[in-house]
Amino acid sequence: MNDVAVLGGGMTLFRRRLKETGKELSFQAAKMALEEAGIDNSDIDMVVMGSAPCAFDGIHMKGENLLDGAGAKDKPYVRVFNGGGTGVFAPIAGWWHVASGVADMVMVVCEEKMGGCYPHPQTAFQTIWDPILDRPLTPNLVWLFAMEMNRYMTKHNIKKEDIARVAVKNKKNAVGHPCAQLPDEKITVDDVLNSEMMAWPVNRLDISPPSDGASALIFCNEKKARQFTDDPVLVDGVGWNIASSMWTNRDLYFPQYVANAARMAYKMAGIRNPRKEIDFAEPYDPFTYKELHHMEGLLLCDKGEAPILTREGVTERDGDMPICPSGGLLGVGNPIAATMGQKICELYWQLAGKAGKRQIPGDPQVGVGQAWGDIMQMGTVMVLRR
Amino acid sequence: MTFLEKQTNPLDPVHYRGNLQVDNLYTSGAAGDRFFKHLMENDTFLASECKECGTVFFPPRLYCEDCFVEIPEENWFEVPAAGTVRLFTRAKLNTYGEKLEEPKIIALIDIEDTDGAHLGVIKSDEPDKDFMGKKVEAVLRPKKDREGTIKDILYFQVL
Amino acid sequence: MTEEKIQGHPKYAPGTHVSSKDIREKKVTYTWWEVEAQYAYSVGPANSRFLKELKKGNIVARKCKPCGRVIVPPRMFCEHCYGPTDEWVYLQDTGQVETFSRSYLDPDANRIEDPILVGVVSIDGASPKHGFMHYFGEMDPEDLHIGMKVKAVWKPEEERTGSIRDIKYFKPLEGGDE
């Protein structure tokens, strides 16, 4: 298997609605990644597209629609998709193109346009459920995550204010991010707790916004990458795992599938003690409690311990284990697949020392990014090392 | 592996009805918005040219998919709302398989002074004739009725 | 395109924000399209029996002999043992609340005044943690809690159609909470 290096990343503005088409956003993100890598699109052997449900963009088989903006014309090209897990699964697919040796240079582009879906992106989400058993009850995703959050809180006796701290931290972290949709320097725990009740125990500020946006990342065979840099950031491990679709037949308090994916990635990376060997993490945070749930799934702390670490400041940018230094989905926005920008591009920028105002102090060497999707069942994990 | 139980009674539930209803608002995009806003005020089209390879895009694009460079606004220009028929077909059925009263002539039209083409409808007093290679021009909505969508082009007529 | 140069990467943030007001005032052009696709989903043998029994006021499960699981909603195969399940088992129409929410959002994310009480009920007679999503009723919303014993409230027989909604909701089981 070949070692794989990261050469550059790019992302567009994240907003509730952008004027640009999905193709145009893909082009803008890809262009930025090529600029950072210092290469032309003609240097790219193959392209991977990550994009979530077609119903958001309203274009069926949107992989085909987006390909020219992703620079994939006349090239080997594939779209991958596993719901919210796509933002980390698309780079995993990009990695295996290079690791397997079928390509030396691969561009991964992730795109989402949710602003055009009416009456609300939740309407499209209704059709992800089992049509016979679940849909007649007209569920929406906020209900589902409220139920999971409740189970998690009840199991570990967690207070809502400890979960609200995640929104405060991430929205503050996002202040240094030029693409951020909801950065907020002044937000307090009380603001989160007093925001509108959506579905108990989820308040409005516990939720990341729907967004339009795109992101891009370039992977390169490590030997070839030495032409571009003496100190490459390498993909050290990847993992992915999915639980049963029968979500009403399993306990929701712990994301076992994330732990399975993390163990797979850590084994590949030779990481035996993730708490000591990993310097920072970008777990998937579409809801406040998910960051905590995923820290536990990533084996960065004990079950039920993540809220305590958050309260003690361990997860702040200057803490012992910075979590979501990008600002995460809560601060930067949630164009589903394009959150590769916060989850994997950010790992690269942090490890390369290029994160500017968001840079973690102390010269981090190892970071882990993770995404989560489908009906509370998909875990995707990638470890990067400098 | 086979299921040990079969459905044998046709009166047992077999199907469950459902639908998928999502409405979409598609912004025209950075390039599309410029194109349609021009079309609302003018009786001509816009095209954009990649100066690297010389391709003239119609519909105009923000970027060249071959050279992968952005096309700046100064490389946009007006072209006639007219072209030449490259391909055509006479549709006799609608989307639902029902017979149309009059055949609908659907054509791929190479737009003049560009490397691009437009899929449009031709209206003609002689619908049965051969339209291959014929020069056609766009018939647009009256300016006051234009709304900035592709439907502002009503149809094409043979010159 | 805004090119807000800042220190670090991403160096700029391309893209043009369009607000709802911009759309209402037609400051940008757009195309509107309504998709309406109709489906007849095949229910399959497991759901067919499940729905038929719901119409009669029964909740049925499938038992997998190799792992001993009593599975509801029933399935013709066991995803653990990866073989066919073996027999039908009638369950009770009682159970306990595994988790729940009080939702102030309707299915299209519109705001509503009276919360919808929704959650997962594990059904008595099935394996632990095995159940399905449903509504709750006939209770003070604040009383709803994880571990609460509940019982199905069925629609009148003549109104049942062979649907998960033949159960109207679950209500507190009398004498259920110790």
Tab-separated table of N, CA and C in Angstrom, chain A residues 11-13 15 17-20 28 32 35-36 118-120 122-123 126 129 131-140 142-143 146-148 150-151 154 176-179 196-200 204 244 246-252 349 354-358, chain C residues 1-2 4 6-20 23 28 32 41-43 47 50-51 69 71-73 75 79 98-109 111 116 118-120 129-135 146 163-165:
chain	number	residue	atom	x	y	z
A	11	MET	N	-12.208	25.638	0.320
A	11	MET	CA	-13.644	25.638	0.610
A	11	MET	C	-14.258	26.983	0.288
A	12	THR	N	-15.546	26.954	-0.040
A	12	THR	CA	-16.274	28.179	-0.352
A	12	THR	C	-16.869	28.749	0.926
A	13	LEU	N	-17.453	29.909	0.774
A	13	LEU	CA	-18.302	30.465	1.818
A	13	LEU	C	-19.409	29.445	2.133
A	15	ARG	N	-23.221	29.379	3.482
A	15	ARG	CA	-24.373	30.238	3.789
A	15	ARG	C	-25.669	29.471	3.563
A	17	ARG	N	-28.063	30.163	1.725
A	17	ARG	CA	-28.285	30.040	0.287
A	17	ARG	C	-27.205	30.824	-0.437
A	18	LEU	N	-26.571	30.194	-1.417
A	18	LEU	CA	-25.582	30.878	-2.243
A	18	LEU	C	-26.114	30.992	-3.670
A	19	LYS	N	-25.708	32.075	-4.330
A	19	LYS	CA	-26.169	32.314	-5.688
A	19	LYS	C	-25.603	31.292	-6.665
A	20	GLU	N	-24.342	30.862	-6.434
A	20	GLU	CA	-23.663	29.973	-7.367
A	20	GLU	C	-24.351	28.610	-7.450
A	28	GLN	N	-15.054	26.513	-7.552
A	28	GLN	CA	-14.354	27.479	-6.694
A	28	GLN	C	-13.547	26.786	-5.599
A	32	MET	N	-9.267	26.533	-5.423
A	32	MET	CA	-8.495	26.947	-4.249
A	32	MET	C	-7.537	25.827	-3.811
A	35	GLU	N	-4.649	25.684	-6.188
A	35	GLU	CA	-3.746	26.817	-5.933
A	35	GLU	C	-2.824	26.514	-4.760
A	36	GLU	N	-3.417	25.986	-3.688
A	36	GLU	CA	-2.584	25.715	-2.515
A	36	GLU	C	-1.552	24.628	-2.822
A	118	TYR	N	-37.488	23.158	-0.633
A	118	TYR	CA	-38.663	23.748	0.025
A	118	TYR	C	-39.696	22.678	0.359
A	119	PRO	N	-40.554	22.897	1.392
A	119	PRO	CA	-40.564	24.084	2.244
A	119	PRO	C	-39.351	24.161	3.172
A	120	HIS	N	-38.649	23.066	3.369
A	120	HIS	CA	-37.476	23.058	4.250
A	120	HIS	C	-36.695	21.788	3.942
A	122	GLN	N	-35.838	19.669	5.819
A	122	GLN	CA	-36.433	18.588	6.610
A	122	GLN	C	-37.459	17.801	5.795
A	123	THR	N	-38.087	18.482	4.818
A	123	THR	CA	-39.090	17.808	3.996
A	123	THR	C	-38.437	16.672	3.214
A	126	GLN	N	-37.632	13.624	5.370
A	126	GLN	CA	-38.728	12.702	5.692
A	126	GLN	C	-38.653	11.418	4.887
A	129	TRP	N	-36.690	7.679	5.795
A	129	TRP	CA	-37.158	6.634	6.712
A	129	TRP	C	-37.790	5.468	5.985
A	131	PRO	N	-40.554	3.507	4.644
A	131	PRO	CA	-41.832	4.099	4.216
A	131	PRO	C	-43.044	3.454	4.873
A	132	ILE	N	-42.881	2.251	5.416
A	132	ILE	CA	-44.029	1.512	5.939
A	132	ILE	C	-44.142	1.664	7.460
A	133	LEU	N	-43.009	1.596	8.138
A	133	LEU	CA	-43.036	1.576	9.599
A	133	LEU	C	-42.825	2.948	10.229
A	134	ASP	N	-41.982	3.778	9.633
A	134	ASP	CA	-41.619	5.058	10.254
A	134	ASP	C	-42.338	6.254	9.636
A	135	ARG	N	-42.383	6.303	8.302
A	135	ARG	CA	-42.891	7.518	7.655
A	135	ARG	C	-44.338	7.856	7.975
A	136	PRO	N	-45.202	6.848	8.165
A	136	PRO	CA	-46.582	7.224	8.516
A	136	PRO	C	-46.668	8.066	9.800
A	137	LEU	N	-45.631	8.024	10.639
A	137	LEU	CA	-45.606	8.832	11.859
A	137	LEU	C	-45.009	10.222	11.592
A	138	THR	N	-44.698	10.525	10.333
A	138	THR	CA	-44.167	11.823	9.878
A	138	THR	C	-43.002	12.338	10.729
A	139	PRO	N	-41.988	11.518	10.927
A	139	PRO	CA	-40.865	11.978	11.751
A	139	PRO	C	-40.028	13.038	11.035
A	140	ASN	N	-39.338	13.883	11.774
A	140	ASN	CA	-38.275	14.673	11.158
A	140	ASN	C	-36.999	14.439	11.953
A	142	VAL	N	-34.971	16.274	13.563
A	142	VAL	CA	-34.784	16.895	14.872
A	142	VAL	C	-35.391	16.015	15.957
A	143	TRP	N	-36.552	15.400	15.649
A	143	TRP	CA	-37.152	14.463	16.610
A	143	TRP	C	-36.169	13.349	16.923
A	146	ALA	N	-33.287	14.449	18.950
A	146	ALA	CA	-33.761	14.761	20.300
A	146	ALA	C	-33.882	13.469	21.112
A	147	MET	N	-34.372	12.422	20.474
A	147	MET	CA	-34.525	11.131	21.174
A	147	MET	C	-33.167	10.552	21.539
A	148	GLU	N	-32.194	10.687	20.619
A	148	GLU	CA	-30.868	10.149	20.912
A	148	GLU	C	-30.206	10.959	22.026
A	150	ASN	N	-31.679	12.668	24.378
A	150	ASN	CA	-32.351	12.355	25.637
A	150	ASN	C	-31.801	11.062	26.229
A	151	ARG	N	-31.649	10.050	25.389
A	151	ARG	CA	-31.126	8.757	25.852
A	151	ARG	C	-29.717	8.922	26.437
A	154	THR	N	-29.864	10.946	29.746
A	154	THR	CA	-30.465	10.190	30.840
A	154	THR	C	-29.525	9.103	31.338
A	176	GLY	N	-12.575	32.856	13.671
A	176	GLY	CA	-11.401	32.997	12.806
A	176	GLY	C	-11.534	32.339	11.452
A	177	HIS	N	-12.734	31.873	11.111
A	177	HIS	CA	-12.883	31.130	9.857
A	177	HIS	C	-13.569	31.992	8.796
A	178	PRO	N	-12.909	32.237	7.664
A	178	PRO	CA	-13.499	33.157	6.675
A	178	PRO	C	-14.782	32.636	6.034
A	179	CYS	N	-15.029	31.323	6.103
A	179	CYS	CA	-16.217	30.757	5.453
A	179	CYS	C	-17.410	30.650	6.392
A	196	GLU	N	-34.952	29.151	21.307
A	196	GLU	CA	-36.242	28.486	21.085
A	196	GLU	C	-36.152	26.960	21.262
A	197	MET	N	-37.151	26.397	21.941
A	197	MET	CA	-37.205	24.944	22.109
A	197	MET	C	-37.734	24.316	20.819
A	198	MET	N	-36.922	23.474	20.178
A	198	MET	CA	-37.341	22.851	18.922
A	198	MET	C	-38.024	21.509	19.209
A	199	ALA	N	-37.316	20.631	19.874
A	199	ALA	CA	-37.874	19.329	20.269
A	199	ALA	C	-37.070	18.939	21.494
A	200	TRP	N	-37.720	19.010	22.656
A	200	TRP	CA	-37.002	18.792	23.898
A	200	TRP	C	-36.175	17.515	23.788
A	204	ARG	N	-32.798	25.643	19.665
A	204	ARG	CA	-32.380	26.082	18.333
A	204	ARG	C	-30.866	26.157	18.219
A	244	SER	N	-26.875	-1.523	12.347
A	244	SER	CA	-28.150	-1.957	11.761
A	244	SER	C	-29.057	-0.766	11.483
A	246	MET	N	-32.132	-0.956	11.798
A	246	MET	CA	-33.265	-1.081	12.718
A	246	MET	C	-32.912	-0.336	14.006
A	247	TRP	N	-33.001	0.978	13.918
A	247	TRP	CA	-32.521	1.819	15.014
A	247	TRP	C	-33.395	1.712	16.258
A	248	THR	N	-34.610	1.189	16.103
A	248	THR	CA	-35.451	1.016	17.297
A	248	THR	C	-35.165	-0.326	17.972
A	249	ASN	N	-34.126	-1.035	17.501
A	249	ASN	CA	-33.728	-2.296	18.126
A	249	ASN	C	-32.361	-2.182	18.796
A	250	ARG	N	-31.869	-0.951	18.988
A	250	ARG	CA	-30.562	-0.827	19.649
A	250	ARG	C	-30.556	0.375	20.586
A	251	ASP	N	-29.656	0.314	21.573
A	251	ASP	CA	-29.568	1.417	22.540
A	251	ASP	C	-28.771	2.548	21.909
A	252	LEU	N	-29.308	3.774	21.997
A	252	LEU	CA	-28.721	4.895	21.283
A	252	LEU	C	-27.704	5.682	22.116
A	349	TRP	N	-4.781	21.721	7.529
A	349	TRP	CA	-4.289	23.087	7.777
A	349	TRP	C	-3.665	23.213	9.162
A	354	LYS	N	-0.945	25.959	9.043
A	354	LYS	CA	-1.472	26.982	8.131
A	354	LYS	C	-2.843	27.510	8.551
A	355	ALA	N	-3.253	27.238	9.797
A	355	ALA	CA	-4.637	27.561	10.168
A	355	ALA	C	-4.819	29.013	10.616
A	356	GLY	N	-3.767	29.825	10.544
A	356	GLY	CA	-3.916	31.255	10.839
A	356	GLY	C	-4.459	31.500	12.230
A	357	LYS	N	-5.530	32.293	12.296
A	357	LYS	CA	-6.119	32.660	13.597
A	357	LYS	C	-6.639	31.448	14.358
A	358	ARG	N	-6.894	30.365	13.652
A	358	ARG	CA	-7.467	29.185	14.311
A	358	ARG	C	-6.385	28.201	14.767
C	1	MET	N	-17.621	37.607	-6.252
C	1	MET	CA	-16.910	36.762	-5.277
C	1	MET	C	-16.224	37.650	-4.227
C	2	THR	N	-16.428	37.331	-2.979
C	2	THR	CA	-15.737	38.092	-1.950
C	2	THR	C	-14.370	37.452	-1.723
C	4	GLU	N	-11.998	37.857	0.904
C	4	GLU	CA	-11.570	38.396	2.179
C	4	GLU	C	-10.238	37.773	2.546
C	6	ILE	N	-7.329	36.812	4.545
C	6	ILE	CA	-6.971	36.746	5.967
C	6	ILE	C	-5.718	35.919	6.087
C	7	GLN	N	-5.151	35.988	7.239
C	7	GLN	CA	-3.978	35.173	7.503
C	7	GLN	C	-4.415	33.707	7.588
C	8	GLY	N	-3.669	32.803	6.994
C	8	GLY	CA	-3.971	31.379	7.102
C	8	GLY	C	-4.913	30.895	6.020
C	9	HIS	N	-5.233	29.590	6.092
C	9	HIS	CA	-6.102	28.957	5.099
C	9	HIS	C	-7.438	28.611	5.737
C	10	PRO	N	-8.539	28.589	4.980
C	10	PRO	CA	-8.629	29.031	3.596
C	10	PRO	C	-8.304	30.524	3.461
C	11	LYS	N	-7.623	30.888	2.375
C	11	LYS	CA	-7.158	32.270	2.231
C	11	LYS	C	-8.283	33.229	1.891
C	12	TYR	N	-9.317	32.704	1.265
C	12	TYR	CA	-10.467	33.551	0.923
C	12	TYR	C	-11.705	32.651	0.934
C	13	ALA	N	-12.861	33.254	0.767
C	13	ALA	CA	-14.109	32.488	0.879
C	13	ALA	C	-15.013	32.823	-0.300
C	14	PRO	N	-14.832	32.119	-1.438
C	14	PRO	CA	-15.649	32.448	-2.605
C	14	PRO	C	-17.112	32.085	-2.396
C	15	GLY	N	-17.992	32.793	-3.064
C	15	GLY	CA	-19.424	32.517	-2.948
C	15	GLY	C	-20.180	33.804	-2.679
C	16	THR	N	-21.440	33.848	-3.103
C	16	THR	CA	-22.264	35.050	-2.966
C	16	THR	C	-23.530	34.701	-2.213
C	17	HIS	N	-23.696	35.283	-1.029
C	17	HIS	CA	-24.885	34.978	-0.226
C	17	HIS	C	-26.132	35.588	-0.872
C	18	VAL	N	-27.208	34.808	-0.891
C	18	VAL	CA	-28.500	35.285	-1.380
C	18	VAL	C	-29.502	35.106	-0.241
C	19	SER	N	-30.144	36.200	0.184
C	19	SER	CA	-31.097	36.105	1.294
C	19	SER	C	-32.490	35.791	0.766
C	20	SER	N	-33.389	35.425	1.690
C	20	SER	CA	-34.786	35.190	1.291
C	20	SER	C	-35.396	36.467	0.716
C	23	ILE	N	-34.562	36.842	-2.822
C	23	ILE	CA	-35.406	35.962	-3.652
C	23	ILE	C	-36.783	36.602	-3.837
C	28	VAL	N	-32.191	38.069	-7.711
C	28	VAL	CA	-31.491	37.051	-8.502
C	28	VAL	C	-32.538	36.248	-9.264
C	32	TRP	N	-38.188	27.504	-10.455
C	32	TRP	CA	-38.920	26.764	-9.422
C	32	TRP	C	-39.447	25.469	-10.024
C	41	TYR	N	-44.916	1.025	-2.367
C	41	TYR	CA	-43.819	0.260	-1.790
C	41	TYR	C	-44.268	-1.176	-1.537
C	42	SER	N	-43.507	-2.137	-2.022
C	42	SER	CA	-43.800	-3.536	-1.685
C	42	SER	C	-43.536	-3.718	-0.194
C	43	VAL	N	-44.519	-4.281	0.521
C	43	VAL	CA	-44.308	-4.388	1.974
C	43	VAL	C	-43.521	-5.643	2.340
C	47	ASN	N	-43.636	-7.476	6.865
C	47	ASN	CA	-44.491	-6.319	7.118
C	47	ASN	C	-45.952	-6.615	6.804
C	50	PHE	N	-47.318	-8.191	9.777
C	50	PHE	CA	-47.290	-7.192	10.853
C	50	PHE	C	-48.471	-6.224	10.705
C	51	LEU	N	-48.673	-5.729	9.488
C	51	LEU	CA	-49.746	-4.760	9.244
C	51	LEU	C	-51.126	-5.413	9.389
C	69	ARG	N	-33.361	-14.238	19.526
C	69	ARG	CA	-33.995	-12.915	19.564
C	69	ARG	C	-35.454	-12.989	19.138
C	71	ILE	N	-37.866	-10.462	17.527
C	71	ILE	CA	-37.564	-9.224	16.810
C	71	ILE	C	-38.841	-8.487	16.408
C	72	VAL	N	-38.955	-7.244	16.818
C	72	VAL	CA	-40.056	-6.393	16.375
C	72	VAL	C	-39.485	-5.011	16.068
C	73	PRO	N	-39.843	-4.404	14.926
C	73	PRO	CA	-40.722	-4.908	13.874
C	73	PRO	C	-40.169	-6.210	13.290
C	75	ARG	N	-38.947	-9.281	10.962
C	75	ARG	CA	-38.221	-9.372	9.689
C	75	ARG	C	-38.090	-10.849	9.321
C	79	GLU	N	-30.440	-10.126	10.927
C	79	GLU	CA	-29.219	-9.487	10.417
C	79	GLU	C	-27.989	-9.869	11.237
C	98	GLU	N	-38.153	3.898	25.827
C	98	GLU	CA	-36.688	3.834	25.747
C	98	GLU	C	-36.092	5.233	25.636
C	99	THR	N	-36.757	6.063	24.844
C	99	THR	CA	-36.375	7.476	24.758
C	99	THR	C	-37.553	8.236	24.161
C	100	PHE	N	-37.508	9.554	24.234
C	100	PHE	CA	-38.653	10.347	23.748
C	100	PHE	C	-38.201	11.773	23.488
C	101	SER	N	-39.088	12.516	22.820
C	101	SER	CA	-38.914	13.964	22.685
C	101	SER	C	-40.280	14.625	22.728
C	102	ARG	N	-40.289	15.885	23.132
C	102	ARG	CA	-41.499	16.707	22.999
C	102	ARG	C	-41.192	17.689	21.876
C	103	SER	N	-41.794	17.482	20.721
C	103	SER	CA	-41.386	18.264	19.554
C	103	SER	C	-42.288	19.474	19.324
C	104	TYR	N	-41.662	20.624	19.164
C	104	TYR	CA	-42.373	21.853	18.819
C	104	TYR	C	-42.236	22.149	17.338
C	105	LEU	N	-41.803	21.125	16.587
C	105	LEU	CA	-41.671	21.235	15.134
C	105	LEU	C	-42.578	20.210	14.475
C	106	ASP	N	-43.280	20.633	13.423
C	106	ASP	CA	-44.046	19.656	12.657
C	106	ASP	C	-43.100	19.009	11.626
C	107	PRO	N	-43.615	18.077	10.832
C	107	PRO	CA	-42.703	17.354	9.932
C	107	PRO	C	-41.934	18.252	8.959
C	108	ASP	N	-42.500	19.411	8.586
C	108	ASP	CA	-41.807	20.326	7.681
C	108	ASP	C	-41.013	21.388	8.438
C	109	ALA	N	-40.779	21.164	9.727
C	109	ALA	CA	-40.013	22.070	10.571
C	109	ALA	C	-40.729	23.394	10.830
C	111	ARG	N	-43.162	25.708	13.218
C	111	ARG	CA	-43.322	25.763	14.671
C	111	ARG	C	-44.767	25.453	15.056
C	116	ILE	N	-45.691	17.640	19.989
C	116	ILE	CA	-45.944	16.243	19.625
C	116	ILE	C	-45.066	15.403	20.550
C	118	VAL	N	-43.261	12.055	21.104
C	118	VAL	CA	-42.820	10.974	20.235
C	118	VAL	C	-41.651	10.271	20.895
C	119	GLY	N	-41.496	8.973	20.615
C	119	GLY	CA	-40.375	8.264	21.214
C	119	GLY	C	-40.284	6.837	20.714
C	120	VAL	N	-39.430	6.076	21.361
C	120	VAL	CA	-39.273	4.662	21.032
C	120	VAL	C	-39.815	3.843	22.212
C	129	LYS	N	-34.740	-3.869	24.404
C	129	LYS	CA	-34.437	-2.767	23.474
C	129	LYS	C	-35.066	-2.956	22.103
C	130	HIS	N	-35.952	-3.919	21.922
C	130	HIS	CA	-36.582	-4.135	20.625
C	130	HIS	C	-37.979	-3.522	20.619
C	131	GLY	N	-38.171	-2.580	19.720
C	131	GLY	CA	-39.467	-1.916	19.655
C	131	GLY	C	-39.548	-1.032	18.444
C	132	PHE	N	-40.433	-0.042	18.524
C	132	PHE	CA	-40.582	0.874	17.395
C	132	PHE	C	-40.934	2.276	17.874
C	133	MET	N	-40.821	3.214	16.915
C	133	MET	CA	-41.147	4.611	17.200
C	133	MET	C	-42.668	4.766	17.253
C	134	HIS	N	-43.151	5.586	18.165
C	134	HIS	CA	-44.586	5.940	18.152
C	134	HIS	C	-44.850	7.204	18.964
C	135	TYR	N	-46.121	7.591	18.956
C	135	TYR	CA	-46.537	8.773	19.715
C	135	TYR	C	-46.958	8.387	21.136
C	146	ILE	N	-38.111	8.350	30.487
C	146	ILE	CA	-37.499	7.091	30.060
C	146	ILE	C	-37.760	6.038	31.124
C	163	SER	N	-51.910	-0.364	9.300
C	163	SER	CA	-50.863	0.663	9.311
C	163	SER	C	-50.318	0.773	10.722
C	164	ILE	N	-49.102	1.272	10.842
C	164	ILE	CA	-48.524	1.524	12.160
C	164	ILE	C	-49.411	2.525	12.914
C	165	ARG	N	-50.188	3.303	12.177
C	165	ARG	CA	-51.085	4.290	12.808
C	165	ARG	C	-52.415	3.685	13.235
